[in-house]
GROMACS .gro file of C-alpha atoms in nm:
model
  325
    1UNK     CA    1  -3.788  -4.418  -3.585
    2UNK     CA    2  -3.786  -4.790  -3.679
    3UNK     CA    3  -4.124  -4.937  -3.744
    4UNK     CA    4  -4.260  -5.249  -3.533
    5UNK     CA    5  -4.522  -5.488  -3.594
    6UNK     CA    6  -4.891  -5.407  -3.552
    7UNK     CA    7  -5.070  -5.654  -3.413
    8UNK     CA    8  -5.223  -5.714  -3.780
    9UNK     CA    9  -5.144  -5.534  -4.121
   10UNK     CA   10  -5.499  -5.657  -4.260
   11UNK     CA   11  -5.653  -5.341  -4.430
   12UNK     CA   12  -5.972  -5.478  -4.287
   13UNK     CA   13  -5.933  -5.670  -3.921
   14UNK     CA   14  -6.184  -5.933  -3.752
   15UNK     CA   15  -6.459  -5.757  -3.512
   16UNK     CA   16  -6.472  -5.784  -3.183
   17UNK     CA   17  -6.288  -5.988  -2.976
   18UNK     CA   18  -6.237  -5.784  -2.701
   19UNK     CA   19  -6.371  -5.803  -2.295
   20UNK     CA   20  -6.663  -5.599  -2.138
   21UNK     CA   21  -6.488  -5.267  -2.001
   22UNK     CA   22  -6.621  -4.995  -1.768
   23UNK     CA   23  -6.352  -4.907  -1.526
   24UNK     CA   24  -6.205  -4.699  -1.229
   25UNK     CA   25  -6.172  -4.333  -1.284
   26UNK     CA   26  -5.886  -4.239  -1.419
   27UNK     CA   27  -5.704  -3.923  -1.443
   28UNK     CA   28  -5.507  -3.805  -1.791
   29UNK     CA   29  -5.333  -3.464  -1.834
   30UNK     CA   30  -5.469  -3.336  -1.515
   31UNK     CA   31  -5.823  -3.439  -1.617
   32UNK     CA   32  -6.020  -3.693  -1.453
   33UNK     CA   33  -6.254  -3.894  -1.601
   34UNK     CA   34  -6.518  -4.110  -1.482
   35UNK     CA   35  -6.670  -4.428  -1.711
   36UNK     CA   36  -7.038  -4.503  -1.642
   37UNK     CA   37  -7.162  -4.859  -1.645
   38UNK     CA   38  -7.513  -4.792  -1.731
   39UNK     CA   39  -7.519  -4.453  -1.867
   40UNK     CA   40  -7.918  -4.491  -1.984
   41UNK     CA   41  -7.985  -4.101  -2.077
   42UNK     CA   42  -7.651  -4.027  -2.163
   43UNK     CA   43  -7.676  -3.730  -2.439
   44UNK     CA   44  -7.401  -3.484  -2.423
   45UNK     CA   45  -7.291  -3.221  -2.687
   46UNK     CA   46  -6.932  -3.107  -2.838
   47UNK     CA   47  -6.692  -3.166  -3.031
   48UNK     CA   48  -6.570  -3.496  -3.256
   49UNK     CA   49  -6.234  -3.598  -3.407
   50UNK     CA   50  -6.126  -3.936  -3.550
   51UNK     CA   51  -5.843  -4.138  -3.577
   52UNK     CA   52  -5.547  -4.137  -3.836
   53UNK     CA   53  -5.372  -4.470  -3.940
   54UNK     CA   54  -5.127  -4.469  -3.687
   55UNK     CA   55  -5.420  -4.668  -3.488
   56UNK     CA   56  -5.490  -4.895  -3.772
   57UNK     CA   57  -5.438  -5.265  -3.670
   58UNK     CA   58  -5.358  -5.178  -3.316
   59UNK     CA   59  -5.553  -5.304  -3.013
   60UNK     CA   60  -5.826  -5.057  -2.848
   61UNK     CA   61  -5.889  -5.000  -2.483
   62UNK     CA   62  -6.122  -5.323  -2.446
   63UNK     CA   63  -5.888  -5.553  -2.672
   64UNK     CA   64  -6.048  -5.489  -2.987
   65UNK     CA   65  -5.869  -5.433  -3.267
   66UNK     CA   66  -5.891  -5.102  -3.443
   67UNK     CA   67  -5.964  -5.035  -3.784
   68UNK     CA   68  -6.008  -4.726  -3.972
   69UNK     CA   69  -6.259  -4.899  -4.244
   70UNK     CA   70  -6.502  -5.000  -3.933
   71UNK     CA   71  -6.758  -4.781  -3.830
   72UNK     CA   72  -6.611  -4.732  -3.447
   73UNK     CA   73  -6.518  -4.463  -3.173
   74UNK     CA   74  -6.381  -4.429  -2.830
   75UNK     CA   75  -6.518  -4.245  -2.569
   76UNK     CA   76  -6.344  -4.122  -2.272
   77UNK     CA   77  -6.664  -4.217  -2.049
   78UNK     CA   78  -6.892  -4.480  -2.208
   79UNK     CA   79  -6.861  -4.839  -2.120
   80UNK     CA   80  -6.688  -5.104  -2.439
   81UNK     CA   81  -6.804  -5.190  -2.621
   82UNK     CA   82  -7.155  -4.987  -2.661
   83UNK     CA   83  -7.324  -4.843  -2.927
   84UNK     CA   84  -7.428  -4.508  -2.945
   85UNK     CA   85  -7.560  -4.257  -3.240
   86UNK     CA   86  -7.379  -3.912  -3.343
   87UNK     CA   87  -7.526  -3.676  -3.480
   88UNK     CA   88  -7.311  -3.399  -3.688
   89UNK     CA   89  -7.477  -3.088  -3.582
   90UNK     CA   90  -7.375  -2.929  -3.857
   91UNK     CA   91  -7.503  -3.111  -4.162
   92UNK     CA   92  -7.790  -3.332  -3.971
   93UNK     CA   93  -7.632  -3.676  -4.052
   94UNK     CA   94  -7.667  -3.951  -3.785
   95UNK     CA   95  -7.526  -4.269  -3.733
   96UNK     CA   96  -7.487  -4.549  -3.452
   97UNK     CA   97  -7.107  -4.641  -3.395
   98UNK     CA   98  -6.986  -4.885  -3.212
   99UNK     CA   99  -6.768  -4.773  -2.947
  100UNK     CA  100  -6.477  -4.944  -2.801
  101UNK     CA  101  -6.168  -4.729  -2.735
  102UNK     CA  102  -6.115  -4.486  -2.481
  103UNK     CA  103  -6.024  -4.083  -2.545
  104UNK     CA  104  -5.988  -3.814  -2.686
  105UNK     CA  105  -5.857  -3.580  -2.349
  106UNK     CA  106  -5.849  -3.315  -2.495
  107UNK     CA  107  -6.146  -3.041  -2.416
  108UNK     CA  108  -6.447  -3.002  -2.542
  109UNK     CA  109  -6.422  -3.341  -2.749
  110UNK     CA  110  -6.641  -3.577  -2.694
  111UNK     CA  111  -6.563  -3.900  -2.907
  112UNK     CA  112  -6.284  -3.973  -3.195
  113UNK     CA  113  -6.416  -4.153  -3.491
  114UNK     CA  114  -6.279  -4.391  -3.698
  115UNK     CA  115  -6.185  -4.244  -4.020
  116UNK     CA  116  -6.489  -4.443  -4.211
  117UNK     CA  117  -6.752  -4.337  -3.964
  118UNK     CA  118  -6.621  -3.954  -3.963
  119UNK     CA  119  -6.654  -3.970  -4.345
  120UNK     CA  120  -7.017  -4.110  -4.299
  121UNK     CA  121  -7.108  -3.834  -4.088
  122UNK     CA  122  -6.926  -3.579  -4.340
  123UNK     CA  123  -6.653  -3.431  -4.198
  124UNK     CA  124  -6.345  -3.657  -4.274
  125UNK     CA  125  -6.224  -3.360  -4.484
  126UNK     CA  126  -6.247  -3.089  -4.208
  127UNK     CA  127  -6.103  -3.308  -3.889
  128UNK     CA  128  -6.339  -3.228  -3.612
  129UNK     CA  129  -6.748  -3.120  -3.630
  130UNK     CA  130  -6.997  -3.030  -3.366
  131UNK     CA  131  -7.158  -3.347  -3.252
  132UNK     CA  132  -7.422  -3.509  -3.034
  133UNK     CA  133  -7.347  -3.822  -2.868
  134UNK     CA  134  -7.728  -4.085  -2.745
  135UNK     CA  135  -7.609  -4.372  -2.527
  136UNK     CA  136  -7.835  -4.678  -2.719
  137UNK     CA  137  -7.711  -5.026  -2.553
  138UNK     CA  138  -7.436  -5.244  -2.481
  139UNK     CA  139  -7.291  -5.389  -2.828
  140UNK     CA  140  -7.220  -5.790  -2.851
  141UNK     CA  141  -6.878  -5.883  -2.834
  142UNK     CA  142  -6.847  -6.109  -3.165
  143UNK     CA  143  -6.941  -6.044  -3.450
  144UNK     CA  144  -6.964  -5.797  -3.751
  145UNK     CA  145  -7.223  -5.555  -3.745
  146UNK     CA  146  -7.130  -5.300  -3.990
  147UNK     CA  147  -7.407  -5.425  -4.227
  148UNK     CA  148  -7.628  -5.316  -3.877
  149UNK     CA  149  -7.423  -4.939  -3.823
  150UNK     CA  150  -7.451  -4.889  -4.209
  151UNK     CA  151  -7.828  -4.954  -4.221
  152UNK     CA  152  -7.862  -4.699  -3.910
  153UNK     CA  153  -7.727  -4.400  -4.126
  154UNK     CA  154  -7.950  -4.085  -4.185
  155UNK     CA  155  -7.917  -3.796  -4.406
  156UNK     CA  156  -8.111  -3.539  -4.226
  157UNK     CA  157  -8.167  -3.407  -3.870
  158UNK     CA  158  -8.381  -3.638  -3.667
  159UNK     CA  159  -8.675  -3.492  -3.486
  160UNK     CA  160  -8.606  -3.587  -3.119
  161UNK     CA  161  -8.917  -3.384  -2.943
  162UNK     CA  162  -9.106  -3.631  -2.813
  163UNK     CA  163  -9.012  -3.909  -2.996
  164UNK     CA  164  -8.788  -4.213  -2.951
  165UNK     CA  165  -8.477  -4.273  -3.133
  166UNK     CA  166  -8.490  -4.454  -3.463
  167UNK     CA  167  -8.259  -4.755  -3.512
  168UNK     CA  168  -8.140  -4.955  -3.804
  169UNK     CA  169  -8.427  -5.190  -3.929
  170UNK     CA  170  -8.166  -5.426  -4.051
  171UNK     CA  171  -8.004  -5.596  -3.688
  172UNK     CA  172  -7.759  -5.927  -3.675
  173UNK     CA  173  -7.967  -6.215  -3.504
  174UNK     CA  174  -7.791  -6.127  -3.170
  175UNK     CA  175  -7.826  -5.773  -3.146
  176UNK     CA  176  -8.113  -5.583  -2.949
  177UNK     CA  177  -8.056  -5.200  -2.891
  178UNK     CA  178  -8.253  -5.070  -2.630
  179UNK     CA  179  -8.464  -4.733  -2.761
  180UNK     CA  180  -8.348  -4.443  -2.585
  181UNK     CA  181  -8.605  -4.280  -2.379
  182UNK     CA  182  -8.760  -3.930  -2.493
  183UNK     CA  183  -8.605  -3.642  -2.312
  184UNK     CA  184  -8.588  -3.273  -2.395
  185UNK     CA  185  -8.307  -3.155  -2.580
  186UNK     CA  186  -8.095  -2.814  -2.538
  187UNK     CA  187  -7.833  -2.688  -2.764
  188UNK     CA  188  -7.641  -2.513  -2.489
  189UNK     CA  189  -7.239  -2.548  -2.494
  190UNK     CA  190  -7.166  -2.788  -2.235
  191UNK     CA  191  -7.054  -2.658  -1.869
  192UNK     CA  192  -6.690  -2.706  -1.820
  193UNK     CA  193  -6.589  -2.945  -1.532
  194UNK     CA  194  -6.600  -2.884  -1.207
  195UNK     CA  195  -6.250  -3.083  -1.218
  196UNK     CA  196  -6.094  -2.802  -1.444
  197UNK     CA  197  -5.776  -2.630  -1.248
  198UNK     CA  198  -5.694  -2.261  -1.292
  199UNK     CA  199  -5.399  -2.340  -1.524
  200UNK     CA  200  -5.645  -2.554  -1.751
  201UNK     CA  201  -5.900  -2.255  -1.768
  202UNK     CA  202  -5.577  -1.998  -1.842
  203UNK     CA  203  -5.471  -2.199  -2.098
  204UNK     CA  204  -5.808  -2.209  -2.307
  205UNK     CA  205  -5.863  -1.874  -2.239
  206UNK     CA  206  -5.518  -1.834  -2.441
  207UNK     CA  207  -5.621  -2.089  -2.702
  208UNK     CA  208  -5.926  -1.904  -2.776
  209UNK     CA  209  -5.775  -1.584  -2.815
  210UNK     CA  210  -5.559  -1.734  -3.071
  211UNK     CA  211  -5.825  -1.710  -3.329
  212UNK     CA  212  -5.859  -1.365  -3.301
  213UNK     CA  213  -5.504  -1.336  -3.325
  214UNK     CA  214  -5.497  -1.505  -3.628
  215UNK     CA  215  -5.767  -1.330  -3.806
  216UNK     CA  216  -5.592  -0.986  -3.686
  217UNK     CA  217  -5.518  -0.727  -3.974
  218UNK     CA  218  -5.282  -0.565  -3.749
  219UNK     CA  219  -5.047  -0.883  -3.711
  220UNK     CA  220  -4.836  -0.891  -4.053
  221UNK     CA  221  -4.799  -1.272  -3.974
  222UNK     CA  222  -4.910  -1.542  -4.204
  223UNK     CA  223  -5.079  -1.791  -4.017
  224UNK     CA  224  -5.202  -2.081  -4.194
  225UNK     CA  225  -5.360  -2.263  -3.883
  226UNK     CA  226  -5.501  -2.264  -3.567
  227UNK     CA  227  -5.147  -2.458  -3.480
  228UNK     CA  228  -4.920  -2.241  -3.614
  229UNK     CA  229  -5.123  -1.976  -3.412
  230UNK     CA  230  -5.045  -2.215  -3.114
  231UNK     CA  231  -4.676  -2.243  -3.219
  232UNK     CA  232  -4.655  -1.850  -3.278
  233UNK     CA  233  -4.815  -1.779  -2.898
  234UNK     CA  234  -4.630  -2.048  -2.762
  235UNK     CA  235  -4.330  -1.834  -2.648
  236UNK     CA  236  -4.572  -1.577  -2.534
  237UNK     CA  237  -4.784  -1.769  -2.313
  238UNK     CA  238  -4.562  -2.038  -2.148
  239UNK     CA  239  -4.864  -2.296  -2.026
  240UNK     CA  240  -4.912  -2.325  -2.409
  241UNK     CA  241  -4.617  -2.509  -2.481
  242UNK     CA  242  -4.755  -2.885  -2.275
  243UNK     CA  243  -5.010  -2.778  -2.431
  244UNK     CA  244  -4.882  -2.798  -2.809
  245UNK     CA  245  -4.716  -3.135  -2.694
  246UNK     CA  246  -5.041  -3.280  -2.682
  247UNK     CA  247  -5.232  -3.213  -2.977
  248UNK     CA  248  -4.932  -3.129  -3.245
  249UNK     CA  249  -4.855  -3.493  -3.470
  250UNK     CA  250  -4.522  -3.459  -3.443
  251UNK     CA  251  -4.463  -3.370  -3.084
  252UNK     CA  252  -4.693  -3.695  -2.981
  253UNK     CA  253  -4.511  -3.953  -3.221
  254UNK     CA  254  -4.281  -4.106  -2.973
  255UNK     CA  255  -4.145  -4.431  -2.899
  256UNK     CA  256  -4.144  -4.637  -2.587
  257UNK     CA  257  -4.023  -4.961  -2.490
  258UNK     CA  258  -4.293  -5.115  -2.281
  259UNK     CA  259  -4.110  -5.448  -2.188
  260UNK     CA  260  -4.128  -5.805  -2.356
  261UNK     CA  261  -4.346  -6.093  -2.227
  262UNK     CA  262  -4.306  -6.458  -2.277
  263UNK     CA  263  -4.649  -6.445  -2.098
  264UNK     CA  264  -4.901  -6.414  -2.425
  265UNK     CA  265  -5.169  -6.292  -2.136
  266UNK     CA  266  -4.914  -6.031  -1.979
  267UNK     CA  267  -4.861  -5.906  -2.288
  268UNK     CA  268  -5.223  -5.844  -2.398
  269UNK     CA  269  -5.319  -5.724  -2.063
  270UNK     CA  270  -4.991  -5.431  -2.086
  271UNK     CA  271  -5.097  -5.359  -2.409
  272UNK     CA  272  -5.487  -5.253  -2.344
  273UNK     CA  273  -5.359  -5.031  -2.055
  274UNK     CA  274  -5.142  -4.796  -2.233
  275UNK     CA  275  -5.370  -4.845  -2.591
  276UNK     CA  276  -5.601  -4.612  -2.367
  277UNK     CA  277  -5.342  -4.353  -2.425
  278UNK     CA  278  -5.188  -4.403  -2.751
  279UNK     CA  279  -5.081  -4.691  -3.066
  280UNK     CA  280  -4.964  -5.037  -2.906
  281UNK     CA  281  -4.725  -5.193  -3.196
  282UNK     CA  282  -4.638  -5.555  -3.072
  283UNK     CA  283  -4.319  -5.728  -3.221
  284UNK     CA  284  -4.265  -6.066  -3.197
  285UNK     CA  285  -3.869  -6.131  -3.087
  286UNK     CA  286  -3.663  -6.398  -2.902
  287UNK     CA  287  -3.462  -6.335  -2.573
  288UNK     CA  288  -3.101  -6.442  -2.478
  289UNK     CA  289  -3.225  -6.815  -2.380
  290UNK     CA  290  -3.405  -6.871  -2.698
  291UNK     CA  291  -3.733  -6.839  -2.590
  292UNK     CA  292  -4.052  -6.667  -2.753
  293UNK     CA  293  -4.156  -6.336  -2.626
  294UNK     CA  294  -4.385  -6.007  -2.764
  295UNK     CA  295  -4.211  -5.676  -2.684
  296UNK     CA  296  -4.453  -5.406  -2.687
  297UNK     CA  297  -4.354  -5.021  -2.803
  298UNK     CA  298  -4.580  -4.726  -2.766
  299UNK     CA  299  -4.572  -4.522  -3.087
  300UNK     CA  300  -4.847  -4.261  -3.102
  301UNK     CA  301  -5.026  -4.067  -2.833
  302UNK     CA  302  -5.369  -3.972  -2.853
  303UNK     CA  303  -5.440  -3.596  -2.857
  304UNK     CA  304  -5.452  -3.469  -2.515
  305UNK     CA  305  -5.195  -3.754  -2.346
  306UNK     CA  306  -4.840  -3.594  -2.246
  307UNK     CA  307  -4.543  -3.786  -2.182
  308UNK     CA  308  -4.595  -3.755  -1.817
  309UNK     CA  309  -4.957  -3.979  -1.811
  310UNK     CA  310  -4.707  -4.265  -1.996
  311UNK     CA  311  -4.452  -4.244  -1.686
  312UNK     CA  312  -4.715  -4.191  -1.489
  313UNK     CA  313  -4.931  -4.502  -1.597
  314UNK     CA  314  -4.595  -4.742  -1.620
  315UNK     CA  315  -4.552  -4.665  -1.247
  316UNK     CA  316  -4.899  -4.743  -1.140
  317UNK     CA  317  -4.860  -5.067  -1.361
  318UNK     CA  318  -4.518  -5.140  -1.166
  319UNK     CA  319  -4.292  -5.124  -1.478
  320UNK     CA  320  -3.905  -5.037  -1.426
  321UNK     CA  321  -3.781  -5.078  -1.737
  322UNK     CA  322  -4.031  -4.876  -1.952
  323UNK     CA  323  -3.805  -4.640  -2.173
  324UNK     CA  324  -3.936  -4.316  -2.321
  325UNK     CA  325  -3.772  -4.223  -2.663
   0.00000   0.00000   0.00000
C-alpha cells in the first residue's frame, strides 16, 4: 500500500489549533453516540486503549493535530477540546489529558490515549486498563500545556469521598479548570446501552466466552491471544467475523481515496469528518490543468469503525467518487 503524506512528519507537532467541537449524534457500527456540551458531573468507568503511530501527525476530530508524545485522548462523547483526569484503576495513577479526538466504538471503552499519556498512567505495555474518566473544563485552544498535564500526574489513588478533585498547581496563564464537584463514587461495571441490538449483545456474549475457551484444558489448541481466540471462533459463530474486521490491525488498514480539493478549506473540513473514524494522510498533488490541490486518503480505522460507517459517512457528506481499497 503506497504511503501518502501526513499532514506533518514532526516527531513532536504544534498544539492546538483546532475549533470548539460538540456535535450531532452520530451513529458508528450500529452504535449511537451522543456528545454532551456541558457534561459537568461526567464520571463514567471502563475500559482505555491508546493510539499506535498510524495517527501520528494526522489531524483529530476538532482539527488538532495528533501526536503520540502529547499527553491527549479522544472520547466518543466529551466535547474538544476538554480536559479531563483518568484514573488507572488498577495501579491508582491519575492524570488530566487533554482530549480532542473522537472514539474508540468499540464496547466497554471509554477513551484511547495517546501512547505518552497511556505510558504515564502505566499500561503502554499491556494495551488497554480499567479506567475512570472526571469531566474537569473546557481546554484553551492555543497553546502548549503539557508542562500543565505533566504537573497534574499522581502516583497513588486519590481519595474522592467528599473531597474535590486535585489539579495541577503549575497552570499556563490562560488556563482555569473548573474543580469538579464532590459526588459519591461506585465501582459498579457500567450498564450497557439501552441502544445495544440483539446481534450486539449475541456477539459479546460470544466474545466473552472466548476466554474460557482459551483457557480450556480440553481444547488441544494453542491460543496465544484473545484474537486468535476471535479468529479460531470466527467460523463458528458467524456475527464474529464484522466483528474481527473491526478491532484486528490488519483487517482495518485500508485505503481510500477521499477526493482532491483545490479548496484548502474543503479539504480541512473532509478531512476532520472521516479523522473521527480513522488516519487522514493528505498529499499534496497537481490536477490535469496545472493547478494545486490536497487529495486526501483514509488509511487506518479506529477500532470499532467497519468499512460500511466509511461508505456510509461519504454518502451523508455527498461524495461520489470516494473509493474503498
Amino acid at each position: 500500500m503506497p504511503v501518502s503524506r501526513r499532514v506533518t512528519n514532526n516527531p513532536n507537532p504544534p498544539h492546538g489549533g483546532g475549533i470548539r467541537m460538540v456535535g450531532d449524534a452520530y451513529q458508528v457500527h450500529g452504535e449511537w453516540y451522543k456528545p454532551k456540551p456541558n457534561p459537568v458531573g461526567y464520571d463514567v468507568k471502563g475500559i482505555a486503549s491508546y493510539y499506535g503511530w498510524d495517527f501520528h501527525g494526522r489531524l483529530t476530530a476538532n482539527g488538532e493535530i495528533f501526536s503520540a508524545n502529547a499527553i491527549t485522548g479522544g472520547s466518543p462523547d466529551l466535547p474538544l477540546p476538554c480536559y479531563a483526569r483518568v484514573t488507572n484503576l488498577a495501579n491508582g495513577k491519575s492524570l488530566l489529558v487533554r482530549f480532542n479526538d473522537r472514539g474508540p466504538y468499540m464496547s466497554g471503552r471509554v477513551v484511547d490515549l495517546s501512547e505518552r499519556a497511556a505510558s504515564l498512567l502505566g499500561y503502554a505495555n499491556t494495551g488497554t486498563a480499567p479506567v475512570r474518566v472526571q469531566y474537569v473544563s473546557a481546554a484553551p485552544l492555543n497553546g502548549d500545556d503539557t508542562n500543565y498535564l505533566m504537573a497534574s500526574l499522581t502516583q497513588t489513588m486519590p481519595s474522592y469521598g467528599g473531597q474535590e478533585t486535585r489539579l495541577a498547581s503549575v497552570e499556563p496563564q490562560d488556563i482555569r479548570p473548573v474543580p469538579m464537584q464532590p459526588r459519591a463514587v461506585s465501582y459498579e461495571a457500567p450498564a450497557p446501552r439501552s441502544s445495544d441490538k440483539p446481534q450486539m449483545r449475541s456477539v459479546l456474549a460470544s466474545v466473552n466466552s472466548l476466554f474460557s475457551f482459551a483457557d480450556s484444558q480440553e481444547e488441544q489448541v494453542n491460543i496465544n491471544s484473545a484474537h486468535a481466540a476471535v479468529d479460531a471462533m470466527a467460523a463458528r459463530v458467524p456475527n464474529l467475523r464484522d466483528w474481527v474486521a473491526t478491532t484486528d490491525d490488519d483487517a482495518r488498514a485500508v485505503e481510500v481515496q477521499l477526493g482532491s480539493y483545490e479548496d484548502p478549506a474543503a479539504a480541512r473540513r473532509t478531512a476532520m469528518q472521516f479523522a473521527m473514524l480513522g488516519a487522514v494522510d493528505e498529499d499534496q498533488v497537481t490536477d490535469n490543468s496545472g493547478a494545486g490541490a490536497t487529495r486526501l486518503t483514509l488509511t487506518h480505522l479506529k477500532p470499532g469503525v467497519a468499512r460500511q460507517d466509511v461508505a456510509e459517512l461519504a454518502h451523508k457528506l455527498g461524495l461520489k467518487d470516494v473509493v474503498l481499497y
